[in-house]
Each structure stands twice: as C-alpha cells, then as structure tokens.
Amino acid sequence: MGTGTVMLVVLAVLGAGALVGVLVRAGRREAEAEKARLAEEARVQAVRSMEAVWAMDPLEFEEYVADLCRRDGCTGVRRVGASNDLGADVMGWLPDGRKLVVQCKRYAKHRTVGSPDLQKFNGTARSEHEADVPLFVASCKFTKQARAFAARHGLVLVDVDLLGFWNGGTALTALLDLDIGRSGTNRKLTPDS
C-alpha cells in the first residue's frame, strides 16, 4: 500500500468518524426535542382535563371552546360572548365554509341544561347570527327534553361526554353528525363522580 492510499484510508476513517459523531448529536437533539414536545403535550392535556374545565370561569370556558374550534381548522373564530350577546359566545366558520355559532355553558358537572336554554339559543342562532351550524356546548348533561328539542330543530349539542372526546382530539366535524336525540344520556353526574 502506498502512502497516498494510506492517507486516503485515514481520511476516509476520520470522515466516517466525524459523520457518525454528527449523526449521533443530531439524534440526541431530535430525541430531546421529541421529549420536550411530549412533555408539552402532556401539560396541555392536563390543563384541558375535565376537572380543569369545571374550574374555569365562563369566559375561560368560552375561550377554551374557541381554541378547540381553531384546532380543528375553523377560521375567523372569535369569542363574542358578553351581556347582550344574543346567545352567541363563539363565532367562526367550519373548514367547509359553513358559519358556526356557539353557545357555551360552563356549569358544575352535577347540573343539567334544560330545554329553555336551547329555546333561547334556537331563537337567535339562525335569525340573529345567520348560523348554518348552531352548536351548544355544555360542561354537564342536557335533559331529555332539551335533547328532543335540539333534535327537532337541528341544534348540535356537545355535552360533558362529547366535550371529553372533543378535548381528547376527536374533530369537531365528527361530532356534528351525531344524532343527539339518541346519543348520550341525560342523567346528571354526581358532584363527586
């Protein structure tokens, strides 16, 4: 073996060693970034647990629902709830372009939302806000009468159970097609359940 060949072999070994070192460092950086991403995801999930939802004040709950809409590709989402909001707490457009109007009720888990709340929302969602999709989101259950009213009038209901699925990553568009007249339960949860 000539001196030139030995030099080429030495340079090749050094180059391969340097490349391995770079790849190992890159792999470590990727692993650290993934670990940080997973930790952040776990933190966000913990914040969005149902216990955290029940601890929110009504304005925080409205912003939380707006964030879920944004996460699922809704555009132009804004929280509009205030006194004299005519039943609209969040407004925006679904990914397919339909106008979404949302009424939010952050109640204790042992309460229920009755038909009168849905009647008020139904009276304004389409006529005042021109909703294509009127959505009522609650942190508790809906009464049997409320669910029947919603089914008759084409209101979309997201109760505490569906909110848990939505929070867990189920897309809003998947929830819109559920038959609220037959899904879920109207039984109240106990304060300690």
GROMACS .gro file of C-alpha atoms in nm:
model
  193
    1MET     CA    1   0.000   0.000   0.000
    2GLY     CA    2   0.133   0.332  -0.098
    3THR     CA    3   0.148   0.642   0.117
    4GLY     CA    4  -0.130   0.801  -0.089
    5THR     CA    5  -0.359   0.504  -0.033
    6VAL     CA    6  -0.289   0.503   0.342
    7MET     CA    7  -0.367   0.875   0.356
    8LEU     CA    8  -0.694   0.816   0.173
    9VAL     CA    9  -0.789   0.536   0.414
   10VAL     CA   10  -0.703   0.754   0.716
   11LEU     CA   11  -0.904   1.045   0.574
   12ALA     CA   12  -1.198   0.814   0.499
   13VAL     CA   13  -1.193   0.674   0.854
   14LEU     CA   14  -1.170   1.026   1.003
   15GLY     CA   15  -1.451   1.146   0.776
   16ALA     CA   16  -1.669   0.849   0.867
   17GLY     CA   17  -1.600   0.908   1.236
   18ALA     CA   18  -1.691   1.276   1.204
   19LEU     CA   19  -2.010   1.185   1.019
   20VAL     CA   20  -2.106   0.934   1.288
   21GLY     CA   21  -2.044   1.200   1.555
   22VAL     CA   22  -2.266   1.450   1.371
   23LEU     CA   23  -2.543   1.191   1.331
   24VAL     CA   24  -2.527   1.091   1.697
   25ARG     CA   25  -2.551   1.456   1.809
   26ALA     CA   26  -2.841   1.514   1.567
   27GLY     CA   27  -3.017   1.205   1.702
   28ARG     CA   28  -2.976   1.329   2.057
   29ARG     CA   29  -3.115   1.671   1.964
   30GLU     CA   30  -3.413   1.503   1.795
   31ALA     CA   31  -3.472   1.282   2.098
   32GLU     CA   32  -3.456   1.585   2.330
   33ALA     CA   33  -3.693   1.780   2.106
   34GLU     CA   34  -3.937   1.487   2.100
   35LYS     CA   35  -3.915   1.455   2.477
   36ALA     CA   36  -3.990   1.828   2.515
   37ARG     CA   37  -4.281   1.802   2.268
   38LEU     CA   38  -4.432   1.508   2.457
   39ALA     CA   39  -4.393   1.692   2.788
   40GLU     CA   40  -4.569   1.998   2.643
   41GLU     CA   41  -4.845   1.778   2.502
   42ALA     CA   42  -4.893   1.616   2.843
   43ARG     CA   43  -4.905   1.959   3.006
   44VAL     CA   44  -5.167   2.081   2.761
   45GLN     CA   45  -5.370   1.763   2.811
   46ALA     CA   46  -5.356   1.805   3.187
   47VAL     CA   47  -5.472   2.165   3.159
   48ARG     CA   48  -5.758   2.054   2.941
   49SER     CA   49  -5.876   1.777   3.166
   50MET     CA   50  -6.241   1.791   3.262
   51GLU     CA   51  -6.150   1.892   3.616
   52ALA     CA   52  -5.971   2.192   3.469
   53VAL     CA   53  -6.278   2.266   3.257
   54TRP     CA   54  -6.506   2.266   3.560
   55ALA     CA   55  -6.264   2.500   3.735
   56MET     CA   56  -6.278   2.755   3.451
   57ASP     CA   57  -6.486   3.068   3.477
   58PRO     CA   58  -6.742   3.123   3.198
   59LEU     CA   59  -6.511   3.348   2.992
   60GLU     CA   60  -6.224   3.099   3.014
   61PHE     CA   61  -6.464   2.825   2.905
   62GLU     CA   62  -6.569   3.028   2.600
   63GLU     CA   63  -6.204   3.082   2.502
   64TYR     CA   64  -6.134   2.713   2.557
   65VAL     CA   65  -6.416   2.621   2.316
   66ALA     CA   66  -6.286   2.879   2.066
   67ASP     CA   67  -5.940   2.718   2.089
   68LEU     CA   68  -6.088   2.375   2.017
   69CYS     CA   69  -6.262   2.518   1.710
   70ARG     CA   70  -5.935   2.670   1.589
   71ARG     CA   71  -5.751   2.343   1.650
   72ASP     CA   72  -6.000   2.167   1.424
   73GLY     CA   73  -5.948   2.403   1.130
   74CYS     CA   74  -6.225   2.655   1.186
   75THR     CA   75  -6.140   3.001   1.059
   76GLY     CA   76  -6.228   3.351   1.173
   77VAL     CA   77  -6.300   3.214   1.521
   78ARG     CA   78  -6.364   3.479   1.782
   79ARG     CA   79  -6.512   3.487   2.127
   80VAL     CA   80  -6.801   3.731   2.122
   81GLY     CA   81  -6.983   3.639   2.442
   82ALA     CA   82  -7.080   3.920   2.675
   83SER     CA   83  -7.402   4.058   2.812
   84ASN     CA   84  -7.639   4.124   2.522
   85ASP     CA   85  -7.458   3.866   2.303
   86LEU     CA   86  -7.793   3.730   2.182
   87GLY     CA   87  -7.687   3.375   2.257
   88ALA     CA   88  -7.356   3.374   2.069
   89ASP     CA   89  -7.041   3.316   2.272
   90VAL     CA   90  -6.813   3.198   1.988
   91MET     CA   91  -6.847   3.252   1.614
   92GLY     CA   92  -6.646   3.136   1.315
   93TRP     CA   93  -6.651   2.923   1.001
   94LEU     CA   94  -6.611   2.548   0.972
   95PRO     CA   95  -6.342   2.419   0.733
   96ASP     CA   96  -6.615   2.364   0.470
   97GLY     CA   97  -6.724   2.731   0.490
   98ARG     CA   98  -7.043   2.695   0.696
   99LYS     CA   99  -7.099   2.961   0.963
  100LEU     CA  100  -7.070   2.827   1.318
  101VAL     CA  101  -7.241   2.996   1.612
  102VAL     CA  102  -7.168   2.852   1.956
  103GLN     CA  103  -7.342   2.897   2.290
  104CYS     CA  104  -7.124   2.787   2.584
  105LYS     CA  105  -7.247   2.688   2.931
  106ARG     CA  106  -6.981   2.606   3.188
  107TYR     CA  107  -7.188   2.454   3.465
  108ALA     CA  108  -7.091   2.226   3.752
  109LYS     CA  109  -7.089   1.862   3.650
  110HIS     CA  110  -7.397   1.776   3.857
  111ARG     CA  111  -7.619   2.033   3.681
  112THR     CA  112  -7.809   1.993   3.356
  113VAL     CA  113  -7.902   2.223   3.070
  114GLY     CA  114  -8.275   2.227   3.006
  115SER     CA  115  -8.497   2.300   2.711
  116PRO     CA  116  -8.550   2.672   2.795
  117ASP     CA  117  -8.178   2.745   2.738
  118LEU     CA  118  -8.193   2.571   2.400
  119GLN     CA  119  -8.515   2.750   2.306
  120LYS     CA  120  -8.348   3.088   2.366
  121PHE     CA  121  -8.043   2.987   2.163
  122ASN     CA  122  -8.257   2.848   1.883
  123GLY     CA  123  -8.445   3.178   1.869
  124THR     CA  124  -8.132   3.377   1.789
  125ALA     CA  125  -7.870   3.144   1.638
  126ARG     CA  126  -8.015   3.144   1.289
  127SER     CA  127  -8.231   3.459   1.285
  128GLU     CA  128  -7.986   3.700   1.452
  129HIS     CA  129  -7.649   3.539   1.373
  130GLU     CA  130  -7.730   3.354   1.048
  131ALA     CA  131  -7.581   3.028   1.174
  132ASP     CA  132  -7.551   2.738   0.936
  133VAL     CA  133  -7.449   2.523   1.232
  134PRO     CA  134  -7.584   2.623   1.575
  135LEU     CA  135  -7.371   2.446   1.837
  136PHE     CA  136  -7.447   2.436   2.210
  137VAL     CA  137  -7.153   2.322   2.426
  138ALA     CA  138  -7.201   2.240   2.794
  139SER     CA  139  -6.975   2.107   3.067
  140CYS     CA  140  -7.264   1.897   3.200
  141LYS     CA  141  -7.556   1.692   3.065
  142PHE     CA  142  -7.864   1.801   2.870
  143THR     CA  143  -8.208   1.699   2.989
  144LYS     CA  144  -8.412   1.453   2.785
  145GLN     CA  145  -8.646   1.735   2.685
  146ALA     CA  146  -8.352   1.953   2.575
  147ARG     CA  147  -8.210   1.675   2.359
  148ALA     CA  148  -8.550   1.615   2.199
  149PHE     CA  149  -8.588   1.988   2.128
  150ALA     CA  150  -8.238   2.000   1.974
  151ALA     CA  151  -8.316   1.702   1.752
  152ARG     CA  152  -8.640   1.863   1.627
  153HIS     CA  153  -8.471   2.197   1.550
  154GLY     CA  154  -8.137   2.083   1.414
  155LEU     CA  155  -7.922   2.212   1.701
  156VAL     CA  156  -7.591   2.037   1.763
  157LEU     CA  157  -7.530   1.952   2.128
  158VAL     CA  158  -7.193   1.875   2.286
  159ASP     CA  159  -7.239   1.757   2.643
  160VAL     CA  160  -6.973   1.672   2.900
  161ASP     CA  161  -6.909   1.329   2.746
  162LEU     CA  162  -6.869   1.457   2.391
  163LEU     CA  163  -6.666   1.750   2.522
  164GLY     CA  164  -6.426   1.496   2.671
  165PHE     CA  165  -6.389   1.331   2.329
  166TRP     CA  166  -6.350   1.670   2.157
  167ASN     CA  167  -6.089   1.773   2.410
  168GLY     CA  168  -5.912   1.440   2.359
  169GLY     CA  169  -5.863   1.503   1.988
  170THR     CA  170  -6.186   1.400   1.815
  171ALA     CA  171  -6.251   1.656   1.541
  172LEU     CA  172  -6.550   1.887   1.573
  173THR     CA  173  -6.671   1.780   1.229
  174ALA     CA  174  -6.703   1.421   1.358
  175LEU     CA  175  -6.926   1.542   1.642
  176LEU     CA  176  -7.156   1.743   1.415
  177ASP     CA  177  -7.310   1.433   1.258
  178LEU     CA  178  -7.414   1.261   1.581
  179ASP     CA  179  -7.786   1.208   1.644
  180ILE     CA  180  -7.821   1.386   1.976
  181GLY     CA  181  -8.177   1.257   2.012
  182ARG     CA  182  -8.044   0.904   2.056
  183SER     CA  183  -7.688   0.951   2.181
  184GLY     CA  184  -7.565   1.015   2.531
  185THR     CA  185  -7.763   1.020   2.848
  186ASN     CA  186  -7.949   1.290   3.032
  187ARG     CA  187  -7.863   1.155   3.377
  188LYS     CA  188  -7.691   1.407   3.598
  189LEU     CA  189  -7.345   1.331   3.726
  190THR     CA  190  -7.296   1.346   4.099
  191PRO     CA  191  -7.067   1.620   4.231
  192ASP     CA  192  -6.803   1.360   4.325
  193SER     CA  193  -6.812   1.149   4.007
   0.00000   0.00000   0.00000
